[in-house]
Every structure is written in C-alpha cells, then in structure tokens.
PDB file of C-alpha atoms in Angstrom:
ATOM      1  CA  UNK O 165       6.970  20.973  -0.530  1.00 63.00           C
ATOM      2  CA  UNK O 166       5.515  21.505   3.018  1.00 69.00           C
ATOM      3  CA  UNK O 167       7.259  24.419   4.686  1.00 78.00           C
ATOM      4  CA  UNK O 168       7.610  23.295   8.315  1.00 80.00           C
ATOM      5  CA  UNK O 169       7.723  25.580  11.320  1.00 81.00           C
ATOM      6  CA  UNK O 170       9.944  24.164  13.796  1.00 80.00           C
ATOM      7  CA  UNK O 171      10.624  27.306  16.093  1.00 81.00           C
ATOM      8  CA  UNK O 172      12.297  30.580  16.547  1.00 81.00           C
ATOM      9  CA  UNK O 173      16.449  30.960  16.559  1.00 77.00           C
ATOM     10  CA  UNK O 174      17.608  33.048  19.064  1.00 78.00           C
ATOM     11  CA  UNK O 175      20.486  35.425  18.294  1.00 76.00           C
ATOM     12  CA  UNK O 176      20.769  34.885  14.662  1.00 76.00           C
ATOM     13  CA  UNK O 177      21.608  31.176  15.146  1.00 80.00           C
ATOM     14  CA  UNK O 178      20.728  29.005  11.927  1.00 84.00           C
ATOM     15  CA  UNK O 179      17.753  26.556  11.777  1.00 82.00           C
ATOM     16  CA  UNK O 180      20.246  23.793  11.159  1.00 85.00           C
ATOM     17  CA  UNK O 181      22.399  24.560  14.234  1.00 88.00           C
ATOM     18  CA  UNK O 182      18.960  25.119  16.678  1.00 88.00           C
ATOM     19  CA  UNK O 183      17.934  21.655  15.230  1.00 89.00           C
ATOM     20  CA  UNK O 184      20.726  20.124  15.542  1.00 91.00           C
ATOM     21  CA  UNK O 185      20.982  21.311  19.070  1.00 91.00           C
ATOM     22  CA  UNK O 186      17.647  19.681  20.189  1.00 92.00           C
ATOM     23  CA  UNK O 187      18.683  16.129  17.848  1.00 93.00           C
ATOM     24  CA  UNK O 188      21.978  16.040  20.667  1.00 96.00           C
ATOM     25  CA  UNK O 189      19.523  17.163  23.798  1.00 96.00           C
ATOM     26  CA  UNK O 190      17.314  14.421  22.984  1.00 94.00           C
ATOM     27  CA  UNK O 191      19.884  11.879  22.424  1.00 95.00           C
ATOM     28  CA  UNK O 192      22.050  13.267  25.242  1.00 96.00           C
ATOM     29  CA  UNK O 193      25.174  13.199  23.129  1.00 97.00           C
ATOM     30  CA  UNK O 194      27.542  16.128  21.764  1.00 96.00           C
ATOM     31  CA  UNK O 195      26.275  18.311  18.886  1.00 95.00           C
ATOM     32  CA  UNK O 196      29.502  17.781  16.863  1.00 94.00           C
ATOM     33  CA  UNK O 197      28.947  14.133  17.187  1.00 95.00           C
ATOM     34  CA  UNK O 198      25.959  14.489  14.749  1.00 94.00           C
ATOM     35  CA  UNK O 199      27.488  14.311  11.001  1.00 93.00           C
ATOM     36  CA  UNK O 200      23.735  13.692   8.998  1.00 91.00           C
ATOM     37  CA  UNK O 201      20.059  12.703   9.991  1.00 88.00           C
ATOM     38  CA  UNK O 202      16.578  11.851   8.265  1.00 89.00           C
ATOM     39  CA  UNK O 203      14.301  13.785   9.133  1.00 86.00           C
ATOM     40  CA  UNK O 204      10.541  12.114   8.630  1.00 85.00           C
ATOM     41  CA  UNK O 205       7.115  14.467   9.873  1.00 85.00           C
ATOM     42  CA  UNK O 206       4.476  12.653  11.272  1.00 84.00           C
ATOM     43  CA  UNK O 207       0.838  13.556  12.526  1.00 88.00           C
ATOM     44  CA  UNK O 208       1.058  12.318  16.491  1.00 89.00           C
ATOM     45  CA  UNK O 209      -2.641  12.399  16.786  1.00 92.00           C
ATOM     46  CA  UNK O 210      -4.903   9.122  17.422  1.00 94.00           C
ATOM     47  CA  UNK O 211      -6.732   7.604  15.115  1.00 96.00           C
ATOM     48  CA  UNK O 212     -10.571   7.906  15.575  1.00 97.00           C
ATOM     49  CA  UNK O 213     -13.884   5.977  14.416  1.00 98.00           C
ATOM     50  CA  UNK O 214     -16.558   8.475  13.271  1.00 97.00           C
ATOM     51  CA  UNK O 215     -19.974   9.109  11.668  1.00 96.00           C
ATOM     52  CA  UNK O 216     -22.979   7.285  12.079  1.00 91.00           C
ATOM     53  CA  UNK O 217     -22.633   3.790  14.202  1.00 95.00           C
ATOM     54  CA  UNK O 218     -18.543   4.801  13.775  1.00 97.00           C
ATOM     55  CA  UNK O 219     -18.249   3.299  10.577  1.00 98.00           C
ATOM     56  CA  UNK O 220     -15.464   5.205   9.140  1.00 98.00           C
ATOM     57  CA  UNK O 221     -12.022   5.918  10.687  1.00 98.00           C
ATOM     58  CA  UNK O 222      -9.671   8.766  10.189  1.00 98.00           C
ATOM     59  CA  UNK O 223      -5.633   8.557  10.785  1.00 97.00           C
ATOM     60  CA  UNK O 224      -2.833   9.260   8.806  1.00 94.00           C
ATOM     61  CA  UNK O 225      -0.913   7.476   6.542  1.00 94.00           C
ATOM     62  CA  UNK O 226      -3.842   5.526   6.107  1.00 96.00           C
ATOM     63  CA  UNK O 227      -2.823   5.217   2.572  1.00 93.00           C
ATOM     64  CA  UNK O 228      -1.066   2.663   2.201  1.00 92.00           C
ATOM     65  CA  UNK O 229      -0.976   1.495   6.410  1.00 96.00           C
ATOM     66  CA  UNK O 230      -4.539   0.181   6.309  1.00 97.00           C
ATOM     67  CA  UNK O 231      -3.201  -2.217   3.437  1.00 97.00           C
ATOM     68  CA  UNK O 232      -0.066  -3.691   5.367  1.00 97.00           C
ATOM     69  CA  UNK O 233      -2.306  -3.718   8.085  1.00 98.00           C
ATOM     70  CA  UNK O 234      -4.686  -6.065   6.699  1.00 98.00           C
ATOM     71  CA  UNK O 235      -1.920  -8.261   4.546  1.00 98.00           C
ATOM     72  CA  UNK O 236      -0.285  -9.016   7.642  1.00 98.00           C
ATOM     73  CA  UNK O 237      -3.060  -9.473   9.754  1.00 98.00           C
ATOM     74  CA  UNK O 238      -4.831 -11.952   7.106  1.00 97.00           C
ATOM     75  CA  UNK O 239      -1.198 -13.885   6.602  1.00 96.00           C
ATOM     76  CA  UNK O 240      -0.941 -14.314  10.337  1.00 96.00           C
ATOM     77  CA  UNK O 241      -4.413 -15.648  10.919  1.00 95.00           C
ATOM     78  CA  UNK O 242      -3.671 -18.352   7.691  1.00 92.00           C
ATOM     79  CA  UNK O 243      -2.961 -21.604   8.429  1.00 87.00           C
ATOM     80  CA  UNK O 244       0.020 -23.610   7.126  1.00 83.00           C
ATOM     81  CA  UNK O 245      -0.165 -24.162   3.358  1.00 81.00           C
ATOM     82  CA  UNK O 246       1.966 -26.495   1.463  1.00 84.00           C
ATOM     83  CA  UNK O 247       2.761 -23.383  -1.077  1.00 87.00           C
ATOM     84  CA  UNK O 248       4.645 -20.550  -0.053  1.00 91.00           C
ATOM     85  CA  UNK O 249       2.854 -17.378   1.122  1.00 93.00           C
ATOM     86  CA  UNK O 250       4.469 -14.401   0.879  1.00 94.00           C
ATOM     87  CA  UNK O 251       3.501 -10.448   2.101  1.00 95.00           C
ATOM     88  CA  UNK O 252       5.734  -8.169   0.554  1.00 95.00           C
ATOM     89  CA  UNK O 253       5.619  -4.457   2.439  1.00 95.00           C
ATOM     90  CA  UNK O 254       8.363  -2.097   0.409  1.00 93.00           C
ATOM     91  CA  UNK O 255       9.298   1.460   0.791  1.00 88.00           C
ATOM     92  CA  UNK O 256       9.196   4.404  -1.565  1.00 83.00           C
ATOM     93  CA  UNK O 257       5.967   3.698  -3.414  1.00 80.00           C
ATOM     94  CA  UNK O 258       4.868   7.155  -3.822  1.00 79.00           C
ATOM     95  CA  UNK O 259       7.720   8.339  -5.383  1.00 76.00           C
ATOM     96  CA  UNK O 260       8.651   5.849  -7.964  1.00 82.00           C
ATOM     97  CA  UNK O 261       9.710   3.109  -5.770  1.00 78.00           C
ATOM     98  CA  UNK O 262      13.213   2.707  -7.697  1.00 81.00           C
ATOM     99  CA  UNK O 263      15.488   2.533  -4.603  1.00 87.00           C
ATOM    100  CA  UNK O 264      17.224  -0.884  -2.673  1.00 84.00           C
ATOM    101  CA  UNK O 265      14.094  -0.989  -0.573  1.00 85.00           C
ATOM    102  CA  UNK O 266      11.289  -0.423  -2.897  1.00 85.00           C
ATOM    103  CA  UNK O 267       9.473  -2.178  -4.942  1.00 85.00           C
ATOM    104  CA  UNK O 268      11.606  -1.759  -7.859  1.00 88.00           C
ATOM    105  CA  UNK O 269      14.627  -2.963  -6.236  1.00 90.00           C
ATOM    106  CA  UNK O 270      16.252  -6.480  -6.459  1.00 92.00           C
ATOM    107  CA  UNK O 271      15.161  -7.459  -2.661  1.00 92.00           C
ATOM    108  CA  UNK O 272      11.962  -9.539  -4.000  1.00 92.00           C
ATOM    109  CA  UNK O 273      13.974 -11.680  -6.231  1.00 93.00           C
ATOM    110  CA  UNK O 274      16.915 -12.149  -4.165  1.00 94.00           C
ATOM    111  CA  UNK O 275      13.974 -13.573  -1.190  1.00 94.00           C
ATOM    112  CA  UNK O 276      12.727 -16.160  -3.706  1.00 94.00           C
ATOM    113  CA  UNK O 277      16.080 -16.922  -4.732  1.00 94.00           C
ATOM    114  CA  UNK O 278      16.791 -17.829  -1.015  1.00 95.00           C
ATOM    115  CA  UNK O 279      13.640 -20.021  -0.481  1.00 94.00           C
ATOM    116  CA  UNK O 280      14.804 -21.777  -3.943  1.00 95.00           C
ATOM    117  CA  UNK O 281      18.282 -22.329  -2.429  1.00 95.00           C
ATOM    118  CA  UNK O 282      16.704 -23.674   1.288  1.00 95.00           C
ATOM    119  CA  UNK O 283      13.947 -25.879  -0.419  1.00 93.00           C
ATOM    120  CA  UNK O 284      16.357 -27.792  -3.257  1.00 94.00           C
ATOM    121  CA  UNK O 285      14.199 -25.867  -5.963  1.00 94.00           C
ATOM    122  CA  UNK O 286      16.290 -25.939  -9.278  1.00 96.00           C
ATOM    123  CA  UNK O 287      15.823 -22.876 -12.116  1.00 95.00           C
ATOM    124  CA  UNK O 288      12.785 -24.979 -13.897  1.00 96.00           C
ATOM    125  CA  UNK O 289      10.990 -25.322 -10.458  1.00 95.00           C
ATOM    126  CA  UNK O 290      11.306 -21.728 -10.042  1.00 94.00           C
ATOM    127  CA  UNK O 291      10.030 -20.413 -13.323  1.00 95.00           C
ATOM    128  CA  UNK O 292       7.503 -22.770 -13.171  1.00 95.00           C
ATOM    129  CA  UNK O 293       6.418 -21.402  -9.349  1.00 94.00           C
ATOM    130  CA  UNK O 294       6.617 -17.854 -10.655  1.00 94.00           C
ATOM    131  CA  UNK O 295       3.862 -19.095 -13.918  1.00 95.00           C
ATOM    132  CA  UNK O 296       1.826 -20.626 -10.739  1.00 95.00           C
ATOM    133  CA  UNK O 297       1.889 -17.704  -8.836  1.00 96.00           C
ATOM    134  CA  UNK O 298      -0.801 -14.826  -8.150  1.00 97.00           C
ATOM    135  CA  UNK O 299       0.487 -11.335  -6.836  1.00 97.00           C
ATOM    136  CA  UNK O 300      -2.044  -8.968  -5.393  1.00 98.00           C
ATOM    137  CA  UNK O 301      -1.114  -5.198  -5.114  1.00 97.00           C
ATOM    138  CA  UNK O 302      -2.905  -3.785  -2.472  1.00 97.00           C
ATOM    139  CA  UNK O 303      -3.013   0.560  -2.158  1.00 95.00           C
ATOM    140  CA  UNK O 304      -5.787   2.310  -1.085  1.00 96.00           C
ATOM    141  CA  UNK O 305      -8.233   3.359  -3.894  1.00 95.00           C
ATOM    142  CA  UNK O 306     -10.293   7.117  -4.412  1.00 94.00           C
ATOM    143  CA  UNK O 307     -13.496   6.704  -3.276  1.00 96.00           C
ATOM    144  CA  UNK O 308     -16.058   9.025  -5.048  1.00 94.00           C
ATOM    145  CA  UNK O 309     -16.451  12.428  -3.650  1.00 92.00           C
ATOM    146  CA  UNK O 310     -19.416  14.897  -4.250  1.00 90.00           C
ATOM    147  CA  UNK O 311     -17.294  17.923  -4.075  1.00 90.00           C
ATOM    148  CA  UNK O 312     -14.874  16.632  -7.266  1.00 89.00           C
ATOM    149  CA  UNK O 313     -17.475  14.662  -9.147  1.00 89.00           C
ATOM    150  CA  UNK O 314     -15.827  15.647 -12.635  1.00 87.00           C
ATOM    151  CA  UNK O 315     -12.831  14.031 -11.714  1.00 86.00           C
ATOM    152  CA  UNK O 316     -14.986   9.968 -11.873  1.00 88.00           C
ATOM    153  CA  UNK O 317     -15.461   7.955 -15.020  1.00 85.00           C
ATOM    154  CA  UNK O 318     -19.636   8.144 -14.404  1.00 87.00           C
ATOM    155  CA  UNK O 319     -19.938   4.337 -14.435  1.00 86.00           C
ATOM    156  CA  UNK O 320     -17.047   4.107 -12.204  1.00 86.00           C
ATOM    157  CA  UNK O 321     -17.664   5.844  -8.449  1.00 91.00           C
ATOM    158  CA  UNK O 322     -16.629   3.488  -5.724  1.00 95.00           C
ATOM    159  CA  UNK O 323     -18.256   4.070  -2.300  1.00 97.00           C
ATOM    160  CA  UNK O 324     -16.705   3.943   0.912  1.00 98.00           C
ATOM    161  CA  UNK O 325     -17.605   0.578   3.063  1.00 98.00           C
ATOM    162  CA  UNK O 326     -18.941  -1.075  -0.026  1.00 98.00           C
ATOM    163  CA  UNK O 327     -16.050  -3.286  -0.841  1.00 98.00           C
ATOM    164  CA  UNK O 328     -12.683  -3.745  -1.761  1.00 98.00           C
ATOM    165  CA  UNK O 329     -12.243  -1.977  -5.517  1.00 98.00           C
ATOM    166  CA  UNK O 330     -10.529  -3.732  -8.292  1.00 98.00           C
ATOM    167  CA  UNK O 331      -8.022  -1.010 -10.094  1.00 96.00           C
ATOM    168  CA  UNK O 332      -7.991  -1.177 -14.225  1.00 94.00           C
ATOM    169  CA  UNK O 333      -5.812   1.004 -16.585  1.00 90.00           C
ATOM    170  CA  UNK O 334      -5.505   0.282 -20.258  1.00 87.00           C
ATOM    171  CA  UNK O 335      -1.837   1.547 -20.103  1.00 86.00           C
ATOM    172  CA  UNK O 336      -1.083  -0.929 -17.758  1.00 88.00           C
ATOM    173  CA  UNK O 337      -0.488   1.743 -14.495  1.00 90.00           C
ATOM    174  CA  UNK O 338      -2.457  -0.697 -12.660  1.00 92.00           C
ATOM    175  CA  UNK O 339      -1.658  -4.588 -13.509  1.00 95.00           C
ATOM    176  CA  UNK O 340      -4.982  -5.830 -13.568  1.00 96.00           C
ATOM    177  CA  UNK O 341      -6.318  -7.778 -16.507  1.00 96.00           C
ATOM    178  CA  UNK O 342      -9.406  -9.842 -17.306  1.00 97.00           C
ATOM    179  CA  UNK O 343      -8.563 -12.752 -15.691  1.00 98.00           C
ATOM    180  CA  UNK O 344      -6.503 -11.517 -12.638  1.00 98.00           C
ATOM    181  CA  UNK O 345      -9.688  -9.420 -11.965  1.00 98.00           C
ATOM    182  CA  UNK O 346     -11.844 -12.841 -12.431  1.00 98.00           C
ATOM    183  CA  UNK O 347      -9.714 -14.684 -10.000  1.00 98.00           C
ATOM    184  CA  UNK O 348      -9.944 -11.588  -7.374  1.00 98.00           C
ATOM    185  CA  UNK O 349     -13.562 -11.929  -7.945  1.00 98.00           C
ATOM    186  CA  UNK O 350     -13.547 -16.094  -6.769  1.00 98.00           C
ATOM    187  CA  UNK O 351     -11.974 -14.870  -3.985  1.00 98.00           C
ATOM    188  CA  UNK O 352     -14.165 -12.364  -2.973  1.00 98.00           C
ATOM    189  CA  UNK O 353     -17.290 -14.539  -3.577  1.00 98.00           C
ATOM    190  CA  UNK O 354     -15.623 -17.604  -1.662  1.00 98.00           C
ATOM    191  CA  UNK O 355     -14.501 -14.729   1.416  1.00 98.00           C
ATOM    192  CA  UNK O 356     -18.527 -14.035   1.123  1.00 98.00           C
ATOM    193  CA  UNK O 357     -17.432  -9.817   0.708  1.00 98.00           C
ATOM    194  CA  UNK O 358     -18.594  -7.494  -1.288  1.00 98.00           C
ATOM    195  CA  UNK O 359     -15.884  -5.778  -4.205  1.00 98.00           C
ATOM    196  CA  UNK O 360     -16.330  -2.853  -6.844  1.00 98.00           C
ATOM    197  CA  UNK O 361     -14.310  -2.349  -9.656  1.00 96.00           C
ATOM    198  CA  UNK O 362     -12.730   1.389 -10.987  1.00 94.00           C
ATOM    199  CA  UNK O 363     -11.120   2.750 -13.506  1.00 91.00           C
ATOM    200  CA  UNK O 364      -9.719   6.622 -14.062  1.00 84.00           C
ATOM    201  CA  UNK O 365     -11.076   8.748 -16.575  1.00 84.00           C
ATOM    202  CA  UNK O 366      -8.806   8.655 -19.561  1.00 79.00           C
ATOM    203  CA  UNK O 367      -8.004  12.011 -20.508  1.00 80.00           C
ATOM    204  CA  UNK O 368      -6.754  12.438 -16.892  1.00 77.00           C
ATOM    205  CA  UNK O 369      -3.597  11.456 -15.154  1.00 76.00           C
ATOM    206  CA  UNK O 370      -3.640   8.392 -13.906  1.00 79.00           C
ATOM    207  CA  UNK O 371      -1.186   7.305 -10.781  1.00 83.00           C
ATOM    208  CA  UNK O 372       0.249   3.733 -10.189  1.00 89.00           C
ATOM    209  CA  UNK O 373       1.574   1.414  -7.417  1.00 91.00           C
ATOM    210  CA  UNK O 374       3.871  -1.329  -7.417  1.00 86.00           C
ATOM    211  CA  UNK O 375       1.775  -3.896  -9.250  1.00 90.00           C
ATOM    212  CA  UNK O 376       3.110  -3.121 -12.939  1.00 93.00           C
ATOM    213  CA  UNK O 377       6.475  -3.006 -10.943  1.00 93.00           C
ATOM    214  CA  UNK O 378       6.386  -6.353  -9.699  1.00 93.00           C
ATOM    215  CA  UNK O 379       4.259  -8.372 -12.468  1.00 94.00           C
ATOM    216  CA  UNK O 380       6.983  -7.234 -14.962  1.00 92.00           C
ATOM    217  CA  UNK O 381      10.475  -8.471 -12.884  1.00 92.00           C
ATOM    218  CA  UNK O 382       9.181 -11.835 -11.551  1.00 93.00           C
ATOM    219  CA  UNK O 383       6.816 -12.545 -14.385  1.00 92.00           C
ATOM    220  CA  UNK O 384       3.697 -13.634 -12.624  1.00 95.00           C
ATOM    221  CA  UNK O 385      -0.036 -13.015 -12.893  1.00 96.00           C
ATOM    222  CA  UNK O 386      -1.200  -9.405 -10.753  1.00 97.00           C
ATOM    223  CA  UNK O 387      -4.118  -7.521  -9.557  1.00 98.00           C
ATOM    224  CA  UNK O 388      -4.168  -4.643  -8.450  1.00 96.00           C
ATOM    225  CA  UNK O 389      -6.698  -3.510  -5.023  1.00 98.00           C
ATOM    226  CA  UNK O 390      -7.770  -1.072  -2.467  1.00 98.00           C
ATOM    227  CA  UNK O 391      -9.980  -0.291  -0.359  1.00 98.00           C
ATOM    228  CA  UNK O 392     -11.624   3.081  -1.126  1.00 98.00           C
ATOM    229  CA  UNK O 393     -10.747   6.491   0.863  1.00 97.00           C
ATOM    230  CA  UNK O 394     -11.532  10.258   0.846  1.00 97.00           C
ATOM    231  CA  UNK O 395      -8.282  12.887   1.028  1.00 94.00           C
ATOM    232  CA  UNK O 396      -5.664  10.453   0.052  1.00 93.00           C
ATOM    233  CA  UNK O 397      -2.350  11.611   0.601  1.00 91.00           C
ATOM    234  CA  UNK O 398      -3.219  14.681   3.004  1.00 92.00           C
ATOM    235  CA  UNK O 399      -2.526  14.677   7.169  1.00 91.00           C
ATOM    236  CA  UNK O 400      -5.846  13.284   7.475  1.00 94.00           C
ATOM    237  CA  UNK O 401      -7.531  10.316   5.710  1.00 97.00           C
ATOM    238  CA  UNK O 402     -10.488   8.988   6.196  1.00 98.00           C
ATOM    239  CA  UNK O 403     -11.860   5.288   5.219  1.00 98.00           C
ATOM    240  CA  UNK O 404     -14.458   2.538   6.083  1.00 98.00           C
ATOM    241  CA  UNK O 405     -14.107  -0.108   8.802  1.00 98.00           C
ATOM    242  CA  UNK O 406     -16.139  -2.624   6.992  1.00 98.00           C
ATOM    243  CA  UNK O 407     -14.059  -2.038   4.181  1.00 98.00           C
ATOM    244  CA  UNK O 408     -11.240  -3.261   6.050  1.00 98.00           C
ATOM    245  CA  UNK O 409     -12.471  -5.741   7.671  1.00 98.00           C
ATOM    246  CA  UNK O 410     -13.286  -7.061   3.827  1.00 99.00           C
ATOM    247  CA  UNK O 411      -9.794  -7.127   2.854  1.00 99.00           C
ATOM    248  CA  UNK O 412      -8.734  -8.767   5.482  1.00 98.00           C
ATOM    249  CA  UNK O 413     -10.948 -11.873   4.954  1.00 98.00           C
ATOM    250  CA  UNK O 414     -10.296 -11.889   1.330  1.00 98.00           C
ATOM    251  CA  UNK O 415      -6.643 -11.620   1.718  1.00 98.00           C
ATOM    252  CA  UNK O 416      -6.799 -14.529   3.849  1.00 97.00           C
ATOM    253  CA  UNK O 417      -8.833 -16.449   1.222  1.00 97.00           C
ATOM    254  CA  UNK O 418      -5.946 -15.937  -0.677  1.00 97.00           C
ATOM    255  CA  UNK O 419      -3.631 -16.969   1.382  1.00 95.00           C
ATOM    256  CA  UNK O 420      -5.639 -19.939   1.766  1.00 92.00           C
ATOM    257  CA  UNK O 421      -6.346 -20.661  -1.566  1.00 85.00           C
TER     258      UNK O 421
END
C-alpha cells in the first residue's frame, strides 16, 4: 500500500475526523452529513513531451489512458459502417476486473443484448454476430529497459515508438492466437504502421488484461495489444507519441474494416 501524508491533526483529533472536516469545507455542507466517501489519489501534474524532437510523453495513468484515448479517438473519426462498432472502456482491470463495472461483469452482454432487442436480431443472429466478430484488447505493453534486461525473453524486447506490440501467452493470460495475431497484422499493414510482437519469459509471472476475460463470456475471436511503455504502473509513465499515433490509425482500420 502507499502510505499517504495528508497533514498534521491538531489536538489529538483523528485523521478521519481532520479529513472529514476538509470533505464538508469543500463541499460547504455539515460534517455529520457525511456517512462514507471514495477516496481516489491522483498525480495533478501536466503531462509533458520530452527527449529528442519530443518524441516521448510522460503522465500518469498512462497505462491504460493512452489506450481509451486512442479507441475513442479512432471510433469517433470512423465513418458509418453497416456492422456495429463497439469501444468497450471498463473499470477494475488491475485488480481482477470481477466487479458490476469491469470487465468481468455482465454489462457487455446485457449492451449486445439491447442492440439485439432494438435491431429485431433473434438468438441465431446473435450467435452468429458474436462467431463474426473480432475483439481487440488494448493495455499498454513493457517496453524493454536496459536497467532490467533479465527480466525480456532475448528475442522478444519491444522498443518504444516502434509500433504497436502484439501480446502472446501460452496459458492464455493474453488471448492472442495465430490467427487473431494474423488478422492484427492485415490491419496494421493496410493502416501502413509499424507493430512488434512480445511474449514474457516463461519461468516468470506473467500479468493479464481483460482479453481472456472477454473472449471467454461472449465467445468471439481476441487479440490482445499495447503500445509499449517504461515504469508501468508508477506516478510517472513514460511512452512514445508515434506509438500512439499508430494505434490510433490501426484502430480505426478496424473500425473500418
């Protein structure tokens, strides 16, 4: 856990009552009117482009923001298809995503439930959209660093503002498989960007996203992405703007496609 320092409490008042004081100052309400909060810490600086000819930018939360980012940005910028497009931004991927808003929850069926209903789609039209259907899981990706160089497969070190990476685990943490890596591959050649492809050393831990997650409840083909980054997960991350800039235009072949 991260022990915050939030200030000093004067005359042996407790650190919920001092907070809890400054929640009813802010809101200009009455103290006992407060029965429970979430609290959620956030880094208030800017976000900045640096190194040579600014090609990399550091924020926060850049893991797994840079990935909505570009999903939404690429869906946005698509023009009307007669299939359905659909970008899919859940909460509580880092820790397991098993909640009513994450990933693992029922809100992804119950949406293509709903279209089904609007559109006259019967239960045959469905399964048979779901068998038609391509998912891509997006979350940012390790890029290789010098400093940790024992922690790469050797044939597998993905550099930063060389292309999106395409995630593989043989025990299925990430969803990709031969051909959903083949068809990410059309795309990237037909979106004219560059892509890499990664996979974690075996005798290590490997993490996961919500690609297994969702290829397993709706049944359709998956791939999981990412752009690469340095000091995932920390106050701090840093990643390529060409990089981005990538997944954009290859999410929006997608879309497209």
């Amino acid at each position: 856990g991260l022990p915050l320092i939030f200030g000093v409490a004067p005359n042996h008042e407790t650190a919920y009552a001092l907070f809890s004081a400054q929640i009813a100052q802010q809101l200009s309400i009455q103290v006992q009117d407060i029965l429970t909060w979430d609290l959620n810490v956030y880094d208030i600086q800017k976000g900045n482009f640096w190194g040579v000819d600014q090609a990399f930018i550091a924020n926060s939360q850049l893991d797994n923001l840079a990935s909505c980012h570009a999903a939404m940005t690429a869906l946005l910028d698509t023009r009307e298809q007669d299939a359905t497009a659909v970008c899919a931004l859940f909460d509580h991927e880092e820790i397991g995503s098993e909640s009513a808003t994450g990933a693992g929850g029922s809100f992804m069926q119950d949406m293509i439930q709903r279209i089904c209903s609007v559109t006259d789609t019967n239960e045959e039209g469905r399964l048979r959209a779901m068998a038609n259907s391509f998912f891509i899981s997006a979350d940012m990706a390790h890029a290789f660093h010098p400093n940790h160089a024992t922690a790469y497969e050797p044939c597998h070190h993905v550099t930063v503002n060389q292309g999106p990476v395409i995630k593989t685990n043989a025990n299925q943490r990430y969803s990709t498989n031969a051909d959903t890596a083949a068809r990410f591959i059309q795309l990237c050649e037909k979106a004219n960007v560059p892509y890499q492809q990664y996979a974690h050393r075996t005798d290590l831990g490997c993490g996961s996203t919500i690609g297994p997650i969702v290829a397993s409840r709706l049944g359709v083909a998956s791939v999981d992405v990412g752009n690469p980054m340095w000091a995932m997960h920390s106050v701090r991350e840093s990643a390529g703007v060409e990089d981005h800039l990538s997944m954009i235009k290859v999410l929006k072949q997608h879309f497209q496609s």
